[in-house]
PDB file of C-alpha atoms and ligand atoms in Angstrom:
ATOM      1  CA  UNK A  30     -36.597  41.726  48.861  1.00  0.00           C
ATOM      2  CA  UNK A  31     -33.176  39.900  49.420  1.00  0.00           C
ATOM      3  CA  UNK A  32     -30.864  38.814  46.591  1.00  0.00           C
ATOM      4  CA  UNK A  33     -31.717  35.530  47.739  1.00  0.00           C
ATOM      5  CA  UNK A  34     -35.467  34.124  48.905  1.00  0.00           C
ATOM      6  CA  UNK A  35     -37.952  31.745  47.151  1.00  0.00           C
ATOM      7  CA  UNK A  36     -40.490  33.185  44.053  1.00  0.00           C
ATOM      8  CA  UNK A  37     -43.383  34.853  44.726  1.00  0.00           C
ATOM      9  CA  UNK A  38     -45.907  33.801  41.940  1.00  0.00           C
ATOM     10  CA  UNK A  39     -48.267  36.383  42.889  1.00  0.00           C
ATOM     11  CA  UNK A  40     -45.476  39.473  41.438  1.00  0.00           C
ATOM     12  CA  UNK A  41     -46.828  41.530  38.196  1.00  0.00           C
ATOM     13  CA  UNK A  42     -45.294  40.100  35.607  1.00  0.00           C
ATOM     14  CA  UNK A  43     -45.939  36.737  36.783  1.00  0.00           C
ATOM     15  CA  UNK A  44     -49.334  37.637  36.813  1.00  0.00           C
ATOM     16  CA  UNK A  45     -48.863  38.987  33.030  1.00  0.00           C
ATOM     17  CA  UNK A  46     -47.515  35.701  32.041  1.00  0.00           C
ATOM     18  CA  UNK A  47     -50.397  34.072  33.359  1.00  0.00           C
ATOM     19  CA  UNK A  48     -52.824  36.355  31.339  1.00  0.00           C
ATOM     20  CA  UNK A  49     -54.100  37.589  34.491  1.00  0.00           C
ATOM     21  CA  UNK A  50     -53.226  41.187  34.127  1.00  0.00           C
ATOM     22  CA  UNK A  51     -52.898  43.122  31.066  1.00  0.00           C
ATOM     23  CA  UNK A  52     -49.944  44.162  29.239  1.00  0.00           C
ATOM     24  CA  UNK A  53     -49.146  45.748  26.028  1.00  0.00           C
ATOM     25  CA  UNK A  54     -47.579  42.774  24.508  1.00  0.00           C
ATOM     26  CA  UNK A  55     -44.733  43.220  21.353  1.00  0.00           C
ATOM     27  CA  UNK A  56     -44.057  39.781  20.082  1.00  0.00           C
ATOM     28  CA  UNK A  57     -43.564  35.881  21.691  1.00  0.00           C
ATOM     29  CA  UNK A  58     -42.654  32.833  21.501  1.00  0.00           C
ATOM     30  CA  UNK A  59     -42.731  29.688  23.446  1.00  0.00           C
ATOM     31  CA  UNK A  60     -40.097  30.782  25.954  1.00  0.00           C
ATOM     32  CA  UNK A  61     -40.380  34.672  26.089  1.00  0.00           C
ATOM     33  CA  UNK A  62     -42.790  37.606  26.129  1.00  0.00           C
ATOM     34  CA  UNK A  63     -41.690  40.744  25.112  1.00  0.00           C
ATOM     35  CA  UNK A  64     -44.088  43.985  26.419  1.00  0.00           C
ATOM     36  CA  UNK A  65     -43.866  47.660  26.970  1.00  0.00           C
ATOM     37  CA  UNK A  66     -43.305  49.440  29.950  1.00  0.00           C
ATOM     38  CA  UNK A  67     -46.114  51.038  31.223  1.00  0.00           C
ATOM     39  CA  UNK A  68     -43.513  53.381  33.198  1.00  0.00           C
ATOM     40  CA  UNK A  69     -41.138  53.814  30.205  1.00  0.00           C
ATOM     41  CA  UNK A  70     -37.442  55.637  30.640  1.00  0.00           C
ATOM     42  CA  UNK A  71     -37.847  56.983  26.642  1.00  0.00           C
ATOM     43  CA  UNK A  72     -39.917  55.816  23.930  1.00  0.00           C
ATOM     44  CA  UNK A  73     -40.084  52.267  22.912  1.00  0.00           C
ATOM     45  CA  UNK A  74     -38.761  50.748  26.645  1.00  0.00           C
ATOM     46  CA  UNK A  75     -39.818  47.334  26.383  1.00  0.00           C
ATOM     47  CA  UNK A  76     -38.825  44.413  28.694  1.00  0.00           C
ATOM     48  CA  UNK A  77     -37.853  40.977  27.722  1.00  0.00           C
ATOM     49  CA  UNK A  78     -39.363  38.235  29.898  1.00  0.00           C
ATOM     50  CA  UNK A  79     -38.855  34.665  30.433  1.00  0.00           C
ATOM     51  CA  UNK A  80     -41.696  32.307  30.568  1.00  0.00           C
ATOM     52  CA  UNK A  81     -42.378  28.736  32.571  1.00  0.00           C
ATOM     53  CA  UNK A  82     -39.486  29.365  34.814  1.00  0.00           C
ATOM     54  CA  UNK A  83     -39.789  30.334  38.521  1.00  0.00           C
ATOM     55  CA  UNK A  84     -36.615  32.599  38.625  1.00  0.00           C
ATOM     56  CA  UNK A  85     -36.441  36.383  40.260  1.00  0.00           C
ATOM     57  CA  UNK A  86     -33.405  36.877  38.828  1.00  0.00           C
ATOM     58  CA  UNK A  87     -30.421  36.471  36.437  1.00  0.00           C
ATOM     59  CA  UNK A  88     -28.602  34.038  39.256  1.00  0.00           C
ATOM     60  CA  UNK A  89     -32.103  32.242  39.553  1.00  0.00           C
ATOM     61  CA  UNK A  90     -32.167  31.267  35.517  1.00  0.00           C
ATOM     62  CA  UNK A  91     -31.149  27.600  34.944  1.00  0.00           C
ATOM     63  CA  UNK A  92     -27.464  27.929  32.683  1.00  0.00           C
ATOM     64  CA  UNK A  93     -30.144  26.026  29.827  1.00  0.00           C
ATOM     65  CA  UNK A  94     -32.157  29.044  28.800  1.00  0.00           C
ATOM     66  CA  UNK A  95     -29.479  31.538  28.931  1.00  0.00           C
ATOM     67  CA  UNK A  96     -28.753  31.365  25.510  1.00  0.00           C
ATOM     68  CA  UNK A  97     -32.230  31.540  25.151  1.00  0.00           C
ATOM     69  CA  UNK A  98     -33.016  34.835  26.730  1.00  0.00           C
ATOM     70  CA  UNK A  99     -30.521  36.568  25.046  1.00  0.00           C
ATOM     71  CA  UNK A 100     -30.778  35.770  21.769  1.00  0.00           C
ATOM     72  CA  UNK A 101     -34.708  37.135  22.259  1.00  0.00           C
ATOM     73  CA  UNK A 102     -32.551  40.518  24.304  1.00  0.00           C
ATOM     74  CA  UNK A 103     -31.050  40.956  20.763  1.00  0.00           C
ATOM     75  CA  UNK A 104     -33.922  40.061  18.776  1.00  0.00           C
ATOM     76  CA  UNK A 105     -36.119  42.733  20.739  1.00  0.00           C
ATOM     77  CA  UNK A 106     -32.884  45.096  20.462  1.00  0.00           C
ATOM     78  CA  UNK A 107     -32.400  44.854  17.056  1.00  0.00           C
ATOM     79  CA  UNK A 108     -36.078  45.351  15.995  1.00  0.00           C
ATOM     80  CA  UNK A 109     -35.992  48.327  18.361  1.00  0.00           C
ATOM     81  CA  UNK A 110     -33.292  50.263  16.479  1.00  0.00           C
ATOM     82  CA  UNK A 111     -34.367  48.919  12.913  1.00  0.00           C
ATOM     83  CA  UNK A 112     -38.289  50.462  13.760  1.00  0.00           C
ATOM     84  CA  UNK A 113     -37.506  53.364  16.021  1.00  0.00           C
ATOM     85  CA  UNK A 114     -34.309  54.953  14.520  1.00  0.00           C
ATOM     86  CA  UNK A 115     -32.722  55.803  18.233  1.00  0.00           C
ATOM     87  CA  UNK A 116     -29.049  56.430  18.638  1.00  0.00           C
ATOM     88  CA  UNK A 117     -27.968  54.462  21.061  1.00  0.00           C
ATOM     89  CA  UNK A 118     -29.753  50.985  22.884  1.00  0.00           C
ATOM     90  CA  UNK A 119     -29.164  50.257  26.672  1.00  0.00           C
ATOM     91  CA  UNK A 120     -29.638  46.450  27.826  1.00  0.00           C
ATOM     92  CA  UNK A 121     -29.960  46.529  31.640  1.00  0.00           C
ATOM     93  CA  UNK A 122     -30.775  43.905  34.200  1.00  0.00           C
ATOM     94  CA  UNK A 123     -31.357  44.545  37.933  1.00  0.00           C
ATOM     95  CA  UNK A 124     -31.055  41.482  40.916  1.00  0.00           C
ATOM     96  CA  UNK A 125     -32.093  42.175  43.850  1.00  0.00           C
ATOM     97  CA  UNK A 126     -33.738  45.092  45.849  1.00  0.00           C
ATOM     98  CA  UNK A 127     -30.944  46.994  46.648  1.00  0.00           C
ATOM     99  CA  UNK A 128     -29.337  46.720  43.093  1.00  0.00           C
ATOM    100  CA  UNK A 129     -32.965  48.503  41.956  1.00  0.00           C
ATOM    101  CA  UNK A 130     -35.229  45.713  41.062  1.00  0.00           C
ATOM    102  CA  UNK A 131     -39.173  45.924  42.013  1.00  0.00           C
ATOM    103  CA  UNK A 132     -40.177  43.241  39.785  1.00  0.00           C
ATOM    104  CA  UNK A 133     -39.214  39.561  41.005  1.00  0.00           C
ATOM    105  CA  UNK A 134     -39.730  37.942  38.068  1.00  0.00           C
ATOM    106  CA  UNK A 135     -36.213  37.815  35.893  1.00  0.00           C
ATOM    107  CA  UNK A 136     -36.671  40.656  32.846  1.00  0.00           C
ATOM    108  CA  UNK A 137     -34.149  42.365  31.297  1.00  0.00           C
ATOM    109  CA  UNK A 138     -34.795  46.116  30.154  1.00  0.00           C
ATOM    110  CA  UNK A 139     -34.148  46.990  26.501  1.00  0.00           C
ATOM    111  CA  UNK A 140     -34.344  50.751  26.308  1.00  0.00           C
ATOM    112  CA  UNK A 141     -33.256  52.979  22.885  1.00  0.00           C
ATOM    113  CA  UNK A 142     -31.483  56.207  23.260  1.00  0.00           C
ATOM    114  CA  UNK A 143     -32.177  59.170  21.555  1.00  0.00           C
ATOM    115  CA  UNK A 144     -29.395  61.884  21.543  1.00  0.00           C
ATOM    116  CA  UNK A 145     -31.791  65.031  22.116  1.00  0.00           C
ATOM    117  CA  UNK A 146     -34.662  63.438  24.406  1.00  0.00           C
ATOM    118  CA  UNK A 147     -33.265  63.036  28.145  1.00  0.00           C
ATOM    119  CA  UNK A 148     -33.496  59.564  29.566  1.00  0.00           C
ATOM    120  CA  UNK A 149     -35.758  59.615  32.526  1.00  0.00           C
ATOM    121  CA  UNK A 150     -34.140  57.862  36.032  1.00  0.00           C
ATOM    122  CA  UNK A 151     -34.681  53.864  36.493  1.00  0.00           C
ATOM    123  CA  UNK A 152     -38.714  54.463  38.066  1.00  0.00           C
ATOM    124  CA  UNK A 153     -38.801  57.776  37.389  1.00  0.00           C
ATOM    125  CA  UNK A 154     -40.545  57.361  34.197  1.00  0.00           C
ATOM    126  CA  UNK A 155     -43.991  58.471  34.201  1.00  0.00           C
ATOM    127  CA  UNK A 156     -47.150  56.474  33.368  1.00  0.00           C
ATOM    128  CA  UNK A 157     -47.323  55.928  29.533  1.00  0.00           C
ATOM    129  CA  UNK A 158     -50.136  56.970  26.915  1.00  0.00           C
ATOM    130  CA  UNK A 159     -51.168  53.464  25.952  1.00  0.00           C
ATOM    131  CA  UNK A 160     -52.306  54.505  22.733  1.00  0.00           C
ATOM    132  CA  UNK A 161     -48.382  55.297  22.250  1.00  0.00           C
ATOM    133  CA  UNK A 162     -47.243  52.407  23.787  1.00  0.00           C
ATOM    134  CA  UNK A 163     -49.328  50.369  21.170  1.00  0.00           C
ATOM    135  CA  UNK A 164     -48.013  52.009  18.397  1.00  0.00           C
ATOM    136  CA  UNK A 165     -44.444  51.457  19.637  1.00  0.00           C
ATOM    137  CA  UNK A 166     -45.296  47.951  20.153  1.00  0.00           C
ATOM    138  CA  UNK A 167     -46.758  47.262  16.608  1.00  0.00           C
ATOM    139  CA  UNK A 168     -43.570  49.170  14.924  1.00  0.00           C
ATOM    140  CA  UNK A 169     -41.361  47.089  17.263  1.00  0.00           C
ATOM    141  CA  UNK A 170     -43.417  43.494  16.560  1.00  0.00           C
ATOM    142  CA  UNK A 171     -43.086  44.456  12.575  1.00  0.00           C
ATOM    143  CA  UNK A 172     -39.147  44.476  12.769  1.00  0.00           C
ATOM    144  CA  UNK A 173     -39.190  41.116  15.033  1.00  0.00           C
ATOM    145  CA  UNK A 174     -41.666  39.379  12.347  1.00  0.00           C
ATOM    146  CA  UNK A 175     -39.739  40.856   9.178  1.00  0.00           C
TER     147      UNK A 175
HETATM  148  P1  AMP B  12     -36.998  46.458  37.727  1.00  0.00           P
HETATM  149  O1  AMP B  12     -37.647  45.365  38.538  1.00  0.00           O
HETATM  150  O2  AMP B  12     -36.501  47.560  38.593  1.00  0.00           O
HETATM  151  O3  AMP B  12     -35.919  45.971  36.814  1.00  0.00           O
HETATM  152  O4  AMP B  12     -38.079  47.111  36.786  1.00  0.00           O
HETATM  153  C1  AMP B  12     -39.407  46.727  36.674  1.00  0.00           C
HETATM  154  C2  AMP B  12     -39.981  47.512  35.526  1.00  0.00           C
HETATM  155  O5  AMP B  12     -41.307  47.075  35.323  1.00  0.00           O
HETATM  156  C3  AMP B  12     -40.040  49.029  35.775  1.00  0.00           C
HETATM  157  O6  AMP B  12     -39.329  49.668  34.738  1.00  0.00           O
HETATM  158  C4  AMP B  12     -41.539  49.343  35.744  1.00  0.00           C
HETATM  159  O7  AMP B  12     -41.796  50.563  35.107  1.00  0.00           O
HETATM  160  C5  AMP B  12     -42.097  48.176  34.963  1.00  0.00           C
HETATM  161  N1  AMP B  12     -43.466  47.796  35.269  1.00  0.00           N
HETATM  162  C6  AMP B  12     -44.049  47.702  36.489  1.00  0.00           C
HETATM  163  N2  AMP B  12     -45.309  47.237  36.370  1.00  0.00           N
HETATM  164  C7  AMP B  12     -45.519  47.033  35.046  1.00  0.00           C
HETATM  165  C8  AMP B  12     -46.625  46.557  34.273  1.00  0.00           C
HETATM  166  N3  AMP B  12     -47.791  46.214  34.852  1.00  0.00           N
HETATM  167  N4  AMP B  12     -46.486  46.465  32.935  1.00  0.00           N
HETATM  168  C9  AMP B  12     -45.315  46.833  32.344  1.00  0.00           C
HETATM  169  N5  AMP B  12     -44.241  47.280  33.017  1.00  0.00           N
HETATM  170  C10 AMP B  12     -44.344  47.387  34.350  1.00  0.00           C
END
């Protein structure tokens, strides 16, 4: 899919939003979900997701809920390091196809580093153990509540 195109309400995470597919949710609010993903890069990748807004990307997202979305980015990045200890955090965003998205729904990655555990390739990751995934996600939805 282009950079530029209309919003395809039938995309995954759409779908998530809409409680019509599953997800391993972390924490929200009345303008975000936060969830794992099910294809993580390390341990604790979770994605930061806007609600009630048709945009596929960053350049879609009305200049009003900017703010927003990142204060919920560092929010989710915050709780991340404070419940999984990693070394580093990497906030990434992808727009468009050939820039590596595959979702069209606007989401911005949130994705801890550990020093000794390589960092498997943007959709490279493999599928997750869900039963780790929801213990990542209830460590991670502690720090966001504390
Ligand atoms: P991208 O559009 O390239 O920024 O990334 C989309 C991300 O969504 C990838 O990292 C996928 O592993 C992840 N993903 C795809 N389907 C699901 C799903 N059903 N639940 C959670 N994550 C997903």
């Amino acid at each position: 899919m282009s950079l530029s195109g209309s919003y395809d309400a039938s995309n995954i995470f759409a779908k998530i939003l809409r409680g019509e597919a599953p997800c391993v949710k972390v924490w929200e609010d009345a303008d975000t979900v936060v969830f794992m993903d099910i294809f993580p890069q390390t341990q604790g990748h979770c994605l930061v997701v806007p609600r009630d807004v048709e945009a596929r990307n960053l350049l879609d997202l009305p200049a009003d809920r900017l703010n927003g979305l990142f204060g919920r980015v560092q929010k989710t990045a915050r709780a991340v390091v404070s419940a999984l200890n990693p070394d580093g955090v990497i906030i990434t965003q992808f727009n468009g196809a050939p820039a590596g998205q595959t979702v069209f729904h606007l989401h911005v990655h949130v994705i801890p580093r550990y020093e000794n555990l390589p960092l498997q390739p943007h959709h490279q990751g493999k599928m997750a153990d869900m039963d780790a995934l929801s213990s990542q996600a209830a460590r991670i939805r502690s720090a966001m509540e504390a």
